[in-house]
PDB file of C-alpha atoms in Angstrom:
ATOM      1  CA  MET A   1      18.408 -24.436  -0.168  1.00  0.00           C
ATOM      2  CA  ASN A   2      15.864 -26.943  -1.624  1.00  0.00           C
ATOM      3  CA  ALA A   3      16.737 -27.728  -5.282  1.00  0.00           C
ATOM      4  CA  ASN A   4      13.584 -26.301  -6.499  1.00  0.00           C
ATOM      5  CA  SER A   5      13.722 -23.135  -4.171  1.00  0.00           C
ATOM      6  CA  LYS A   6      14.365 -19.714  -5.941  1.00  0.00           C
ATOM      7  CA  ILE A   7      15.785 -16.594  -4.480  1.00  0.00           C
ATOM      8  CA  VAL A   8      13.559 -13.590  -4.737  1.00  0.00           C
ATOM      9  CA  THR A   9      14.646 -10.046  -3.503  1.00  0.00           C
ATOM     10  CA  LEU A  10      12.294  -7.222  -2.780  1.00  0.00           C
ATOM     11  CA  ARG A  11      13.161  -3.454  -2.104  1.00  0.00           C
ATOM     12  CA  ILE A  12      11.144  -0.733  -0.722  1.00  0.00           C
ATOM     13  CA  VAL A  13      12.077   2.834   0.441  1.00  0.00           C
ATOM     14  CA  VAL A  14      10.409   3.840   3.582  1.00  0.00           C
ATOM     15  CA  ASN A  15      10.183   7.920   4.210  1.00  0.00           C
ATOM     16  CA  ALA A  16      11.226   7.284   7.961  1.00  0.00           C
ATOM     17  CA  PRO A  17      14.331   7.370   9.846  1.00  0.00           C
ATOM     18  CA  ILE A  18      16.316   4.053  10.373  1.00  0.00           C
ATOM     19  CA  ASP A  19      15.533   4.406  14.169  1.00  0.00           C
ATOM     20  CA  VAL A  20      11.863   4.405  13.580  1.00  0.00           C
ATOM     21  CA  VAL A  21      11.980   1.633  10.853  1.00  0.00           C
ATOM     22  CA  TRP A  22      13.838  -0.508  12.925  1.00  0.00           C
ATOM     23  CA  SER A  23      11.878  -0.267  16.024  1.00  0.00           C
ATOM     24  CA  ARG A  24       8.442  -0.541  14.218  1.00  0.00           C
ATOM     25  CA  TRP A  25       9.937  -3.758  12.335  1.00  0.00           C
ATOM     26  CA  THR A  26      10.951  -5.536  15.466  1.00  0.00           C
ATOM     27  CA  SER A  27       8.477  -4.623  18.122  1.00  0.00           C
ATOM     28  CA  PRO A  28       5.633  -7.211  18.693  1.00  0.00           C
ATOM     29  CA  SER A  29       3.239  -4.634  19.279  1.00  0.00           C
ATOM     30  CA  ASP A  30       3.901  -3.010  15.967  1.00  0.00           C
ATOM     31  CA  ILE A  31       4.204  -6.246  13.958  1.00  0.00           C
ATOM     32  CA  LEU A  32       0.638  -7.034  15.150  1.00  0.00           C
ATOM     33  CA  ILE A  33      -0.470  -3.908  13.224  1.00  0.00           C
ATOM     34  CA  TRP A  34       1.407  -4.075   9.855  1.00  0.00           C
ATOM     35  CA  ASN A  35       2.201  -7.764   9.395  1.00  0.00           C
ATOM     36  CA  CYS A  36      -0.411  -9.119   6.899  1.00  0.00           C
ATOM     37  CA  ALA A  37      -0.538  -9.288   3.144  1.00  0.00           C
ATOM     38  CA  SER A  38      -4.101  -8.371   2.519  1.00  0.00           C
ATOM     39  CA  ASP A  39      -7.142  -6.714   4.403  1.00  0.00           C
ATOM     40  CA  ASP A  40      -8.708 -10.301   5.021  1.00  0.00           C
ATOM     41  CA  TRP A  41      -5.672 -11.411   7.089  1.00  0.00           C
ATOM     42  CA  HIS A  42      -4.152 -10.391  10.450  1.00  0.00           C
ATOM     43  CA  THR A  43      -1.492 -11.337  12.771  1.00  0.00           C
ATOM     44  CA  THR A  44      -2.984 -12.395  16.243  1.00  0.00           C
ATOM     45  CA  ARG A  45       0.371 -13.170  18.074  1.00  0.00           C
ATOM     46  CA  ALA A  46       3.890 -11.807  17.653  1.00  0.00           C
ATOM     47  CA  ASP A  47       6.560 -13.224  19.828  1.00  0.00           C
ATOM     48  CA  ASN A  48      10.154 -11.962  18.899  1.00  0.00           C
ATOM     49  CA  ASN A  49      13.296 -12.722  20.714  1.00  0.00           C
ATOM     50  CA  LEU A  50      15.780 -10.329  18.968  1.00  0.00           C
ATOM     51  CA  ARG A  51      19.176 -11.883  19.237  1.00  0.00           C
ATOM     52  CA  PRO A  52      21.268 -14.465  17.190  1.00  0.00           C
ATOM     53  CA  ASP A  53      19.541 -18.129  17.944  1.00  0.00           C
ATOM     54  CA  GLY A  54      16.446 -16.219  19.375  1.00  0.00           C
ATOM     55  CA  ARG A  55      13.354 -17.398  17.926  1.00  0.00           C
ATOM     56  CA  PHE A  56      10.163 -15.593  16.542  1.00  0.00           C
ATOM     57  CA  CYS A  57       6.705 -16.778  15.893  1.00  0.00           C
ATOM     58  CA  TYR A  58       4.088 -14.476  14.178  1.00  0.00           C
ATOM     59  CA  ARG A  59       0.681 -16.212  14.244  1.00  0.00           C
ATOM     60  CA  MET A  60      -1.101 -15.115  10.775  1.00  0.00           C
ATOM     61  CA  GLU A  61      -4.605 -15.983  10.365  1.00  0.00           C
ATOM     62  CA  ALA A  62      -7.767 -15.377   8.068  1.00  0.00           C
ATOM     63  CA  LYS A  63     -10.099 -12.991   9.610  1.00  0.00           C
ATOM     64  CA  SER A  64     -12.774 -15.280   8.914  1.00  0.00           C
ATOM     65  CA  GLY A  65     -10.885 -17.641  11.497  1.00  0.00           C
ATOM     66  CA  LEU A  66     -10.952 -20.606   8.782  1.00  0.00           C
ATOM     67  CA  ILE A  67      -7.208 -20.761   8.396  1.00  0.00           C
ATOM     68  CA  GLY A  68      -3.997 -19.575   9.834  1.00  0.00           C
ATOM     69  CA  PHE A  69      -0.326 -20.515  10.219  1.00  0.00           C
ATOM     70  CA  ASP A  70       2.800 -19.804  12.354  1.00  0.00           C
ATOM     71  CA  PHE A  71       5.388 -17.747  10.522  1.00  0.00           C
ATOM     72  CA  SER A  72       8.392 -18.738  12.691  1.00  0.00           C
ATOM     73  CA  GLY A  73      12.079 -19.503  12.738  1.00  0.00           C
ATOM     74  CA  LYS A  74      15.363 -18.706  14.305  1.00  0.00           C
ATOM     75  CA  TYR A  75      17.553 -15.539  14.005  1.00  0.00           C
ATOM     76  CA  THR A  76      20.991 -16.641  12.586  1.00  0.00           C
ATOM     77  CA  ALA A  77      22.238 -12.726  12.543  1.00  0.00           C
ATOM     78  CA  VAL A  78      21.000  -9.472  14.234  1.00  0.00           C
ATOM     79  CA  VAL A  79      22.711  -6.273  13.460  1.00  0.00           C
ATOM     80  CA  PRO A  80      20.823  -3.476  14.966  1.00  0.00           C
ATOM     81  CA  LYS A  81      19.539  -1.153  12.332  1.00  0.00           C
ATOM     82  CA  GLU A  82      21.398  -3.022   9.597  1.00  0.00           C
ATOM     83  CA  GLN A  83      20.478  -6.493   9.142  1.00  0.00           C
ATOM     84  CA  LEU A  84      18.204  -9.598  10.346  1.00  0.00           C
ATOM     85  CA  ALA A  85      18.727 -13.136   8.769  1.00  0.00           C
ATOM     86  CA  PHE A  86      16.941 -16.026   9.952  1.00  0.00           C
ATOM     87  CA  LEU A  87      15.851 -19.488   9.127  1.00  0.00           C
ATOM     88  CA  LEU A  88      12.522 -20.255   8.939  1.00  0.00           C
ATOM     89  CA  ASP A  89      11.089 -23.342  10.418  1.00  0.00           C
ATOM     90  CA  ASP A  90      10.703 -25.129   7.160  1.00  0.00           C
ATOM     91  CA  GLY A  91      14.259 -24.598   6.287  1.00  0.00           C
ATOM     92  CA  ARG A  92      14.233 -21.570   4.184  1.00  0.00           C
ATOM     93  CA  SER A  93      16.434 -18.527   4.770  1.00  0.00           C
ATOM     94  CA  VAL A  94      15.330 -15.007   4.704  1.00  0.00           C
ATOM     95  CA  SER A  95      17.767 -11.849   5.012  1.00  0.00           C
ATOM     96  CA  ILE A  96      16.721  -8.204   5.700  1.00  0.00           C
ATOM     97  CA  LEU A  97      18.999  -5.309   5.186  1.00  0.00           C
ATOM     98  CA  PHE A  98      18.216  -1.824   6.247  1.00  0.00           C
ATOM     99  CA  TRP A  99      20.080   0.923   4.497  1.00  0.00           C
ATOM    100  CA  ARG A 100      20.017   4.599   5.894  1.00  0.00           C
ATOM    101  CA  GLN A 101      19.386   6.940   3.162  1.00  0.00           C
ATOM    102  CA  GLY A 102      19.225  10.444   4.880  1.00  0.00           C
ATOM    103  CA  GLY A 103      15.847  10.612   6.465  1.00  0.00           C
ATOM    104  CA  SER A 104      14.668   7.571   4.719  1.00  0.00           C
ATOM    105  CA  THR A 105      15.456   3.780   5.192  1.00  0.00           C
ATOM    106  CA  GLU A 106      15.697   1.381   2.338  1.00  0.00           C
ATOM    107  CA  ILE A 107      14.771  -2.082   3.150  1.00  0.00           C
ATOM    108  CA  VAL A 108      16.136  -5.075   0.919  1.00  0.00           C
ATOM    109  CA  GLU A 109      14.494  -8.533   1.581  1.00  0.00           C
ATOM    110  CA  THR A 110      15.650 -11.878   0.130  1.00  0.00           C
ATOM    111  CA  PHE A 111      13.894 -14.851   0.795  1.00  0.00           C
ATOM    112  CA  GLU A 112      14.095 -18.490  -0.520  1.00  0.00           C
ATOM    113  CA  THR A 113      10.731 -19.427  -1.948  1.00  0.00           C
ATOM    114  CA  GLU A 114       8.711 -22.592  -1.080  1.00  0.00           C
ATOM    115  CA  ASN A 115       7.271 -25.251  -3.319  1.00  0.00           C
ATOM    116  CA  THR A 116       3.663 -25.087  -2.733  1.00  0.00           C
ATOM    117  CA  HIS A 117       2.724 -21.850  -4.133  1.00  0.00           C
ATOM    118  CA  PRO A 118       3.585 -20.179  -7.383  1.00  0.00           C
ATOM    119  CA  ILE A 119       6.747 -17.777  -7.291  1.00  0.00           C
ATOM    120  CA  GLU A 120       4.784 -14.846  -8.474  1.00  0.00           C
ATOM    121  CA  MET A 121       1.952 -15.195  -5.559  1.00  0.00           C
ATOM    122  CA  GLN A 122       4.768 -15.435  -2.858  1.00  0.00           C
ATOM    123  CA  ARG A 123       6.445 -12.354  -4.246  1.00  0.00           C
ATOM    124  CA  ASP A 124       3.234 -10.404  -4.291  1.00  0.00           C
ATOM    125  CA  GLY A 125       2.547 -11.327  -0.905  1.00  0.00           C
ATOM    126  CA  TRP A 126       5.835 -10.561   0.511  1.00  0.00           C
ATOM    127  CA  LEU A 127       5.863  -7.227  -1.194  1.00  0.00           C
ATOM    128  CA  SER A 128       2.295  -6.430  -0.130  1.00  0.00           C
ATOM    129  CA  ILE A 129       3.580  -6.947   3.548  1.00  0.00           C
ATOM    130  CA  LEU A 130       6.556  -4.659   2.921  1.00  0.00           C
ATOM    131  CA  VAL A 131       4.179  -2.011   1.346  1.00  0.00           C
ATOM    132  CA  ARG A 132       1.711  -2.384   4.418  1.00  0.00           C
ATOM    133  CA  PHE A 133       4.924  -1.652   6.862  1.00  0.00           C
ATOM    134  CA  LYS A 134       5.950   1.207   4.837  1.00  0.00           C
ATOM    135  CA  ASN A 135       2.416   2.848   4.917  1.00  0.00           C
ATOM    136  CA  TYR A 136       2.302   1.883   8.520  1.00  0.00           C
ATOM    137  CA  CYS A 137       5.526   3.996   9.198  1.00  0.00           C
ATOM    138  CA  GLU A 138       4.773   6.776   6.957  1.00  0.00           C
ATOM    139  CA  SER A 139       1.129   7.326   8.645  1.00  0.00           C
ATOM    140  CA  LEU A 140       2.855   7.927  12.180  1.00  0.00           C
ATOM    141  CA  SER A 141       4.504  10.865  13.224  1.00  0.00           C
ATOM    142  CA  THR A 142       8.252  10.405  13.181  1.00  0.00           C
ATOM    143  CA  THR A 143       9.180  13.175  15.598  1.00  0.00           C
TER     144      THR A 143
END
């Protein structure tokens, strides 16, 4: 961890069973739909080798085409329907826990901040993506 990094933990409950949540969180075709922090951004490519030491890369771009970046790294832990942990290419660590709560699923996401943007901006961006994921899952039939 960088000496200037902080740890941020976010929680959200998705009103969908853990099987559905896990599938939609990890499927590249689903990631393309929900993975953005605002309506003026989108994910144009999602590669996901879901295994320890497997790599992932989500290409995130402004819809204007003016800017974009790869959100990429390597998995350090993959426990289906329970945990994902990874190291981003910039060296920051991320952990995501999935907790079954009856017919719902709690997601707990913990990440190291980077030093370019204010912590509040990073927290709000990551939370916005979680809310979009929740809305996406809940908008689809879970039967």
